Tab-separated table of C-alpha atoms in Angstrom:
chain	number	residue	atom	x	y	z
A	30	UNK	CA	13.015	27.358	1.691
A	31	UNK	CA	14.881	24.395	3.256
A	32	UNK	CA	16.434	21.750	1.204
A	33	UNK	CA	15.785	20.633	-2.650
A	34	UNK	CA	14.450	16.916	-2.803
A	35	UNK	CA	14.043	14.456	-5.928
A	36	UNK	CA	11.392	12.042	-5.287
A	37	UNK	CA	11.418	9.255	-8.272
A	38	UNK	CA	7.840	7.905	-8.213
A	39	UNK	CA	4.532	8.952	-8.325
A	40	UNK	CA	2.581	6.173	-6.607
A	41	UNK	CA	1.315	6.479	-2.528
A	42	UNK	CA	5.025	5.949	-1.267
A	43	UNK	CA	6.178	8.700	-3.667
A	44	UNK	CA	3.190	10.992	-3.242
A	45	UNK	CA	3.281	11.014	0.670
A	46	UNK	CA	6.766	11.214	0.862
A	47	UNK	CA	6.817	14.309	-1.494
A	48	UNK	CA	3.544	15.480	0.622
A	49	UNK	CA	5.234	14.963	4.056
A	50	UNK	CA	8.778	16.684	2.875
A	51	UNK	CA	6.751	19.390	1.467
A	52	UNK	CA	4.943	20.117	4.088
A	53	UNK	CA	7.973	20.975	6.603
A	54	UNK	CA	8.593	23.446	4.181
A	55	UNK	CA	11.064	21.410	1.505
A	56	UNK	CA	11.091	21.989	-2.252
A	57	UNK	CA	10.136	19.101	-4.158
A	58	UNK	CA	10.313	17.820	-7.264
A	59	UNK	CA	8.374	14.648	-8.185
A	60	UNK	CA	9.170	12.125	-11.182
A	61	UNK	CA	6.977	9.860	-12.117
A	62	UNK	CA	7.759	7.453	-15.420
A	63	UNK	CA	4.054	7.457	-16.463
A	64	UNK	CA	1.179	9.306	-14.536
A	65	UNK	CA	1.063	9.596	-11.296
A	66	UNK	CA	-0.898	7.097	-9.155
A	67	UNK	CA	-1.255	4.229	-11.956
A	68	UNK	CA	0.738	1.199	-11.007
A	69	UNK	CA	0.483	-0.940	-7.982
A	70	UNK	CA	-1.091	1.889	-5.236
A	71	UNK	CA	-3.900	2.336	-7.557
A	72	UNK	CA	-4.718	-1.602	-7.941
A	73	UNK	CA	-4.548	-2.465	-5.008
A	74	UNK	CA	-7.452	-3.316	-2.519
A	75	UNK	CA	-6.849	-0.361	0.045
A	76	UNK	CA	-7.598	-2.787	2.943
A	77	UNK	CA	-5.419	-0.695	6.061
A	78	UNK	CA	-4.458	-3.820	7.254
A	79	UNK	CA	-1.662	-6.513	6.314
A	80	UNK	CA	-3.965	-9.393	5.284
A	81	UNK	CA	-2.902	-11.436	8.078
A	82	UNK	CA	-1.045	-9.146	10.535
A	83	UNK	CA	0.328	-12.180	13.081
A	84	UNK	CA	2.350	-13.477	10.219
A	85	UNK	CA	4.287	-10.628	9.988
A	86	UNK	CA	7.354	-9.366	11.415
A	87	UNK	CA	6.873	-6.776	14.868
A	88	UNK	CA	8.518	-4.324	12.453
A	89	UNK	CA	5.752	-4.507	10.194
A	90	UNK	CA	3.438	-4.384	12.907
A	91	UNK	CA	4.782	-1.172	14.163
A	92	UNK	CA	4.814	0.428	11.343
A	93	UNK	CA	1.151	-0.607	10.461
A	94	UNK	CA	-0.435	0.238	13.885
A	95	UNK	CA	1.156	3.765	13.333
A	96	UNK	CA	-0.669	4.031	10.000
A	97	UNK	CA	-4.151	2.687	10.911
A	98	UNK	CA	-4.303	4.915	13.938
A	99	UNK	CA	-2.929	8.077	11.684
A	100	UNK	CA	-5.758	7.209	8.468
A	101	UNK	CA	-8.882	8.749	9.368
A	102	UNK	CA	-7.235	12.055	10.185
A	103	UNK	CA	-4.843	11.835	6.822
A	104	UNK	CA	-8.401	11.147	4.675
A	105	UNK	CA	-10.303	14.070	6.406
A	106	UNK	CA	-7.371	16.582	5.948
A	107	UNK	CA	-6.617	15.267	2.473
A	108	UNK	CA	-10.586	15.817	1.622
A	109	UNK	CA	-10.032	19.524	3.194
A	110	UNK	CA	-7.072	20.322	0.556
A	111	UNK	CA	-7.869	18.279	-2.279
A	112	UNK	CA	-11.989	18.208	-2.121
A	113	UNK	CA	-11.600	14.606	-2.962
A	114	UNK	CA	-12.571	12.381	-0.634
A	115	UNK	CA	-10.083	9.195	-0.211
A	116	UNK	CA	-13.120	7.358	1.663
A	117	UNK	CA	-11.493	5.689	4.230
A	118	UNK	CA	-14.351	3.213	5.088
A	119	UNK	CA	-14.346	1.443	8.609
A	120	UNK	CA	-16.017	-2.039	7.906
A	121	UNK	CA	-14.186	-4.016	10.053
A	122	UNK	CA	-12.924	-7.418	9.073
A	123	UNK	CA	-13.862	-11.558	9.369
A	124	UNK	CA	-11.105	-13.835	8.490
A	125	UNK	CA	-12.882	-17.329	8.126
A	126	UNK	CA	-11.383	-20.904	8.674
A	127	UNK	CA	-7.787	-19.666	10.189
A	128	UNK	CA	-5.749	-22.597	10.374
A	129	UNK	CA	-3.845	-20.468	12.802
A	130	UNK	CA	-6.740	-18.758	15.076
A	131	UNK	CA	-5.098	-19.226	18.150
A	132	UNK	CA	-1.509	-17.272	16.809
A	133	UNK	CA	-3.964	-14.495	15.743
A	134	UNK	CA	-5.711	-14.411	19.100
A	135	UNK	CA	-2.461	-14.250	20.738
A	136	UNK	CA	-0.712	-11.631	18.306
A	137	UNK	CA	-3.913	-9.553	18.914
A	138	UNK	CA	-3.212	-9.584	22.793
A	139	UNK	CA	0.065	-8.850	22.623
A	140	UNK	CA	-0.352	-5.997	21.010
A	141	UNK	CA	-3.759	-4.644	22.286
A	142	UNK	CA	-5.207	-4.774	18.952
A	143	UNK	CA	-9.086	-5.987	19.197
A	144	UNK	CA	-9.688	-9.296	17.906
A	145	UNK	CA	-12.194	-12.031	19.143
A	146	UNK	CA	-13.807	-14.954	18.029
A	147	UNK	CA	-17.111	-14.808	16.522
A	148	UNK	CA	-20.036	-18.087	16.157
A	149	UNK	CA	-20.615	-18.560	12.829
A	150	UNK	CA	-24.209	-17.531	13.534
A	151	UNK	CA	-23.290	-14.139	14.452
A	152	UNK	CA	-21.130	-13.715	10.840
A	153	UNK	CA	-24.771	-14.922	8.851
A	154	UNK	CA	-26.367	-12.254	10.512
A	155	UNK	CA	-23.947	-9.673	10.471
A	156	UNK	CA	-23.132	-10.600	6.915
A	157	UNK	CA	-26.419	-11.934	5.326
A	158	UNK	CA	-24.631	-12.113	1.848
A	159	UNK	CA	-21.873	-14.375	3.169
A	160	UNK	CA	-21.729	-17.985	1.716
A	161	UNK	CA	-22.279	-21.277	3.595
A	162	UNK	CA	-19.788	-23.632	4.260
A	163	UNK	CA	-16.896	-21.871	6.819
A	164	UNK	CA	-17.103	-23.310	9.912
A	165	UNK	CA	-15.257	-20.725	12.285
A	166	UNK	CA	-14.212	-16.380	11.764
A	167	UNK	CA	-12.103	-14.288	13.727
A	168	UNK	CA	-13.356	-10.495	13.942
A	169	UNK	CA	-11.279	-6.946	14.057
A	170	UNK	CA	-13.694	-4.372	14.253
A	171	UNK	CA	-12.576	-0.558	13.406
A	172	UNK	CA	-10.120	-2.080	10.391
A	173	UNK	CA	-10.486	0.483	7.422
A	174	UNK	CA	-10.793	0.356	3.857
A	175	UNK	CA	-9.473	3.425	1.837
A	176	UNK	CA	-10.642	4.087	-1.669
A	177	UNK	CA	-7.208	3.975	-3.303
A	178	UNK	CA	-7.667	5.682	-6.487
A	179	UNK	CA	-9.102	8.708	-4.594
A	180	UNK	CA	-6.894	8.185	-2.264
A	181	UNK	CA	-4.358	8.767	-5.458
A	182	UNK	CA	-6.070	11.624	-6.829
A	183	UNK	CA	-6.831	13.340	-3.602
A	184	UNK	CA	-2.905	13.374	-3.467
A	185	UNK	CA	-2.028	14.669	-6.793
A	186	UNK	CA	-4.486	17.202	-5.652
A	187	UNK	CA	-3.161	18.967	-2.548
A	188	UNK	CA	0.390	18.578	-3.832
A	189	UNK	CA	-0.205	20.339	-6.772
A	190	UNK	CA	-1.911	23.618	-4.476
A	191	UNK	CA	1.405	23.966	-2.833
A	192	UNK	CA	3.821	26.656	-4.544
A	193	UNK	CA	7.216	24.282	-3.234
A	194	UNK	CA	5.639	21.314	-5.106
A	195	UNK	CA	6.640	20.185	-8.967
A	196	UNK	CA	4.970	16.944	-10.572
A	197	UNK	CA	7.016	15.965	-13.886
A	198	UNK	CA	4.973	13.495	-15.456
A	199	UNK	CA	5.880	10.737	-18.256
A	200	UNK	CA	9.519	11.047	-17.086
A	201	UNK	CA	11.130	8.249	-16.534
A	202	UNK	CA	14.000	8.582	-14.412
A	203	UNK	CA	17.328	6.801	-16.244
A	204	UNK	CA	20.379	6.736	-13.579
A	205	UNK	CA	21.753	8.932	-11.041
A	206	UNK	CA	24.131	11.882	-11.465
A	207	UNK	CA	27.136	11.640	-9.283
A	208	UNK	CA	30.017	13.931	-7.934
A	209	UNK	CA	32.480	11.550	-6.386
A	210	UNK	CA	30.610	9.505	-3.853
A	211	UNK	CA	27.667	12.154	-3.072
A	212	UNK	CA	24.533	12.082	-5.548
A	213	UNK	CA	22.973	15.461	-6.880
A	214	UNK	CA	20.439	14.361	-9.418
A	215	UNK	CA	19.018	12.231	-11.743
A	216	UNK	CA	19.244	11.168	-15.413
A	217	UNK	CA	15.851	11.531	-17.448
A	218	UNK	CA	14.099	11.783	-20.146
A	219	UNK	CA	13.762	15.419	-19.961
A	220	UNK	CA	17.769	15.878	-19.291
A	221	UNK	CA	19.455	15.989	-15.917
A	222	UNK	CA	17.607	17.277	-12.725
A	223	UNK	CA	19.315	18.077	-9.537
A	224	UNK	CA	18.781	18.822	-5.343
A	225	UNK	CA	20.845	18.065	-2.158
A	226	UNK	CA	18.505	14.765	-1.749
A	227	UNK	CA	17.139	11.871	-4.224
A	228	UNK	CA	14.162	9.325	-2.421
A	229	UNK	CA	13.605	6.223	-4.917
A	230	UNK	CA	9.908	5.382	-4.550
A	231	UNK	CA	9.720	3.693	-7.800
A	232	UNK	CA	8.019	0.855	-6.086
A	233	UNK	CA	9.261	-2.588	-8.039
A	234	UNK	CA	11.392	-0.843	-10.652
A	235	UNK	CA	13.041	0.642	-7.707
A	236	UNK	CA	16.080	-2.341	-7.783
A	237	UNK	CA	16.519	-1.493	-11.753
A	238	UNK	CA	17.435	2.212	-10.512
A	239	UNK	CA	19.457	0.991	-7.765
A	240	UNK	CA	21.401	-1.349	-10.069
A	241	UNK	CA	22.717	1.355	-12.307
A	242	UNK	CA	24.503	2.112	-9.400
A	243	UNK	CA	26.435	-1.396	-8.785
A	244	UNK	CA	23.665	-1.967	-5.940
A	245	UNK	CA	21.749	-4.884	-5.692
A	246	UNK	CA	18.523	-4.270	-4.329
A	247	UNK	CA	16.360	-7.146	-3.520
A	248	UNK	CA	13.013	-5.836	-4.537
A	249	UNK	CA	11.082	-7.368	-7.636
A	250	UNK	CA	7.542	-7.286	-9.054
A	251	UNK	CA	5.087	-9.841	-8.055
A	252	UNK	CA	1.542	-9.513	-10.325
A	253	UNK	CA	-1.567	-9.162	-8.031
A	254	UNK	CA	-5.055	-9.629	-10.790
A	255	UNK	CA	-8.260	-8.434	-8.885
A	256	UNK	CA	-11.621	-8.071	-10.078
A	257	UNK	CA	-14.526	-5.380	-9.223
A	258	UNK	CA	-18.348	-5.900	-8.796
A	259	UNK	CA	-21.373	-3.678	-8.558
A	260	UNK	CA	-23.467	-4.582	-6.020
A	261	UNK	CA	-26.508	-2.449	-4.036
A	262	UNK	CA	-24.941	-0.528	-1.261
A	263	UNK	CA	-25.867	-2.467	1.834
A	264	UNK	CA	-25.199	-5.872	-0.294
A	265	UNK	CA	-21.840	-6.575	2.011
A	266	UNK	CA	-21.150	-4.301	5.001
A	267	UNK	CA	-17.766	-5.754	5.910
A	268	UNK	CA	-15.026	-7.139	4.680
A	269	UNK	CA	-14.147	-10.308	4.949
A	270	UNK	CA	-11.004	-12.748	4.045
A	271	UNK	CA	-11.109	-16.580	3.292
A	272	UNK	CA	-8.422	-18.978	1.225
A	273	UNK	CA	-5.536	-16.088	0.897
A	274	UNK	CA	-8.733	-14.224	-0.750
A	275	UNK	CA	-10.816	-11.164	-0.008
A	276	UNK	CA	-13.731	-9.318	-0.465
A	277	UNK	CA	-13.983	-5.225	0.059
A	278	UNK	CA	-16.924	-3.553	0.030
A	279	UNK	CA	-16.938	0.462	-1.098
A	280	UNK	CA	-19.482	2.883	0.013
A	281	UNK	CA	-21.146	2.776	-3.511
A	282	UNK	CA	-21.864	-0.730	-3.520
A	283	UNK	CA	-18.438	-1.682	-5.166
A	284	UNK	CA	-16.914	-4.791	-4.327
A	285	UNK	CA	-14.101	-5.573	-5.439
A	286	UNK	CA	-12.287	-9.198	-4.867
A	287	UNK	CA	-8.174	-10.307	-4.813
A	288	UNK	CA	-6.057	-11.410	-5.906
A	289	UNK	CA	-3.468	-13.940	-6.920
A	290	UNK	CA	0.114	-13.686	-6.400
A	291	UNK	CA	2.688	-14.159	-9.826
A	292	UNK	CA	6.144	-13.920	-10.142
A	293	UNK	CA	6.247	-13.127	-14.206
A	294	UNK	CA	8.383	-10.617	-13.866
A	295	UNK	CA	7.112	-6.913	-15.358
A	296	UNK	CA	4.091	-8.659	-17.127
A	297	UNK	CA	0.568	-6.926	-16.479
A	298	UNK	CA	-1.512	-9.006	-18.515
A	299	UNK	CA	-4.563	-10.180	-16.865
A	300	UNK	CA	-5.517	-13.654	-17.933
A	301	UNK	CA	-8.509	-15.580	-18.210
A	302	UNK	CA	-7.154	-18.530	-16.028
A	303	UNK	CA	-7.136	-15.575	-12.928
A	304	UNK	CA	-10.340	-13.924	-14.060
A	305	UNK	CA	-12.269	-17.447	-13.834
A	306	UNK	CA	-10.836	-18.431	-10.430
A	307	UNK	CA	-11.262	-14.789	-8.529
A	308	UNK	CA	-14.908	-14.917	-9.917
A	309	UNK	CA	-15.102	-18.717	-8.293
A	310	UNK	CA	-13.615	-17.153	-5.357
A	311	UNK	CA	-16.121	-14.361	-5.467
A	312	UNK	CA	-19.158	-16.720	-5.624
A	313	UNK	CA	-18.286	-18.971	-3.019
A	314	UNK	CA	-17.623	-16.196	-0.454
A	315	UNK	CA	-21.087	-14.598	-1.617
A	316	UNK	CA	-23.024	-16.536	-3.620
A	317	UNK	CA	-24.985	-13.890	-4.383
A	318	UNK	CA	-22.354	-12.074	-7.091
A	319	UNK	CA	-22.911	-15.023	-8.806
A	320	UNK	CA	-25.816	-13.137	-10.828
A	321	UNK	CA	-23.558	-9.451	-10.824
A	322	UNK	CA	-21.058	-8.420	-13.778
A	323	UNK	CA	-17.620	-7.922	-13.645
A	324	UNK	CA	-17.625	-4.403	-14.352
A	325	UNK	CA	-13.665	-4.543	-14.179
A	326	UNK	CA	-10.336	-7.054	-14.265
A	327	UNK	CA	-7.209	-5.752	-13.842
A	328	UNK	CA	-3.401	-6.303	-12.918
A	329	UNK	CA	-0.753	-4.452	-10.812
A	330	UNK	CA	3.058	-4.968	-9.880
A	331	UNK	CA	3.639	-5.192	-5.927
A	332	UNK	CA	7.246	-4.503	-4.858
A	333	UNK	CA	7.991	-8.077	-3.509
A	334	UNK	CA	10.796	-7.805	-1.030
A	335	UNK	CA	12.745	-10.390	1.770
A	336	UNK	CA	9.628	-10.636	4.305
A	337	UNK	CA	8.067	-7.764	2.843
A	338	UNK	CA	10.154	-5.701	5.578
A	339	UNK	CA	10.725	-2.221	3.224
A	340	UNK	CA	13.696	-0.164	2.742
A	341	UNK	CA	13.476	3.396	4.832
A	342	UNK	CA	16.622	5.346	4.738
A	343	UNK	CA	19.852	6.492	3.308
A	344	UNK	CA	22.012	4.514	1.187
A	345	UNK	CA	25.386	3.776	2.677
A	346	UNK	CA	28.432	5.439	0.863
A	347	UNK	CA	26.200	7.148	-1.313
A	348	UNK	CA	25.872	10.556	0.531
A	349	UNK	CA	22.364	12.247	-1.088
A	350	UNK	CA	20.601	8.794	-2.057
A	351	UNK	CA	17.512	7.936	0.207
A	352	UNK	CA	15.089	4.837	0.286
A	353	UNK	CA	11.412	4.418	0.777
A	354	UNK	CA	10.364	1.385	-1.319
A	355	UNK	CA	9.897	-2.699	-1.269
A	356	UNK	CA	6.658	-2.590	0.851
A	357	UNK	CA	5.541	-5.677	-1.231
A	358	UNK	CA	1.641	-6.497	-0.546
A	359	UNK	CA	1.121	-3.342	2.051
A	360	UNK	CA	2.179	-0.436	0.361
A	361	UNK	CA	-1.038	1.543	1.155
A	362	UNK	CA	-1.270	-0.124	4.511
A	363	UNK	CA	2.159	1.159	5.778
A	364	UNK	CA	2.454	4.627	3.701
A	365	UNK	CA	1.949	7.175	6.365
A	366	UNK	CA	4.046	5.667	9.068
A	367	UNK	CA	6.646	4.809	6.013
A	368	UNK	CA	6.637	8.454	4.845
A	369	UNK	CA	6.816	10.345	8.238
A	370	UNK	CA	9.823	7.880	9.414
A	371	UNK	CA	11.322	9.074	5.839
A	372	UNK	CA	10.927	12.500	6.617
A	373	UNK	CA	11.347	12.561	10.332
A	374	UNK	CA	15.417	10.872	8.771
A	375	UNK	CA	15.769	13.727	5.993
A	376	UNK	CA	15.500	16.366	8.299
A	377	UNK	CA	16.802	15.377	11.694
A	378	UNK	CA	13.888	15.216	13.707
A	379	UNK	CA	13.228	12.216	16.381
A	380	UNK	CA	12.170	9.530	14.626
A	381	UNK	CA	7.982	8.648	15.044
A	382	UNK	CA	9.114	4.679	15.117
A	383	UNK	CA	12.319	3.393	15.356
A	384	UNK	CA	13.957	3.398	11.921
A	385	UNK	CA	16.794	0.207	12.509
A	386	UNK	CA	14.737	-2.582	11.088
A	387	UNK	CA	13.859	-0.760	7.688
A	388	UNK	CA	17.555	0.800	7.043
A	389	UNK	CA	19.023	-0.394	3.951
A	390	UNK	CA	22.765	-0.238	5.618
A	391	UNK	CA	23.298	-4.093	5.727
A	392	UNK	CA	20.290	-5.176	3.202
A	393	UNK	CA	21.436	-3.821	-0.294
């Protein structure tokens, strides 16, 4: 058995990493404060794509391309372990009314990724539910949805077949234990734990484990409120993105809509105020959910960080200590490339993208 790895964190970043490590034939422990797969990877959308990729940074983009591409065959072999499906749905996506069409037209040619314009004709018939009133749409066909809670559970799943795999659940990780500048464990609820290597995944309460170490780790929680419709199956067969807002359809006839954007801090509360403007949102994308029920309103904590660039790596001076958090809005979008890049670090193999950008030596 090679190595003995901490991973603090039980949401996609956490699970994959664990999954990844595992898999090259690492021992693994996982933490997770709560259950695992119940903050912000479980309510999130699951669209496996930034929401406007051209207004991103190339290092997003590289690490996003790697993930799309790598989806459909993560999904199938997760469905072979777990026998949980994680649906990863290709819909294909319509942004509407770009103020910046052209920069997304460009962005799209630069990096070979298909996007054209579409008449707004074409959209009505493609997308018979979609509202009137948007006057122009962009389309990327072959973007992917991925049904996140199964995507979650299908996780939990096929770690918890493998014999060098440990979930501790409803542990929440306290501090670090040190031996002069290397680190060899953690502080938790259940007493100390220890291995050669700790990976914070802890998603926005990743700077709060970072600061009991002097560091300063610029990642904070930003609240994201979405709300979920049931609708017949064909009722919208893509997705489609208008006003910062979006509409995802599931194979079931699910559709859910987000979401706003809050800085209060580690508040989950959904409010009325957010309920009555996503269901405003909702209607005048597709008038037609005017007549469905909310069957669901909830709140998660994204892991806002500087440009949303994450931090993928080892911790300077603090021999032991790796990084894979502050993926901010794309957590699920950028998990596999995140989590092989972590992995392809830990044990010394060439990396799959190049790791500079993301390295927290400089950024902490």
């Amino acid at each position: 058995m090679k190595q003995r790895t901490i991973v603090v964190g039980g949401g996609v970043i956490g699970l994959l990493s664990a999954y990844g490590l595992a898999a090259a034939g690492c021992s693994v422990l996982l933490c997770e404060a709560s259950a695992t797969g119940t903050e912000a990877s479980w309510a999130g959308g699951g669209i496996v794509s930034p929401l406007f990729p051209w207004r991103y940074r190339g290092s997003i983009s590289a690490l996003a391309h790697w993930s799309q591409d790598y989806y459909p065959k993560l999904g199938e072999a997760l469905k072979q372990q777990s026998g949980i499906d994680p649906e990863v749905h290709e819909t294909g996506l319509y942004w509407l009314d770009l103020e910046d069409e052209d920069q997304a037209l460009a962005w799209a040619s630069h990096h070979c990724r298909q996007l054209h314009r579409v008449d707004m004709e074409q959209v009505h018939t493609a997308v018979p539910s979609l509202g009137d009133g948007f006057s122009s749409a962009v389309y990327m066909p072959g973007v992917a949805n991925v049904r996140n809670p199964r995507l979650l559970q299908s996780l939990r799943a096929a770690l918890a077949k493998l014999p060098n795999v440990t979930i501790v659940e409803h542990c929440p990780v306290s501090g670090f234990v040190r031996e002069g500048t290397r680190i060899v464990g953690v502080h938790t609820a259940r007493g100390e734990m220890r291995a050669e290597h700790v990976v914070v995944a802890a998603g926005a309460w990743s700077g709060n484990l970072l600061a009991t170490l002097g560091l300063e780790l610029p990642v904070k929680p930003m609240k994201g409120q979405m709300i979920l419709f049931k609708c017949a199956e064909d009722f919208l067969p893509s997705m489609v993105l208008a006003k910062r807002r979006y509409a995802i359809p599931r194979r079931d006839g699910h559709i859910l809509v987000g979401s706003t954007l809050e800085d209060v801090g580690f508040d989950k509360t959904t409010t009325e105020e957010a309920l009555e403007s996503l269901k405003a949102t909702a209607i005048d994308l597709l008038p037609g959910l005017a007549d469905a029920e909310v069957v669901k309103h909830w709140a998660g904590l994204r892991p806002a960080s500087p440009e949303g660039i994450p931090y993928i790596g080892p911790v300077p001076e603090h021999d032991g200590l790796w990084l894979n958090c502050g993926h901010f809005r794309n957590g699920l979008v950028l998990a596999p490339a995140s989590c092989q890049l972590l992995a392809d670090l830990m044990l010394d193999r060439s990396p799959c993208i190049d790791p500079e950008p993301y390295a927290p030596a400089g950024r902490l």
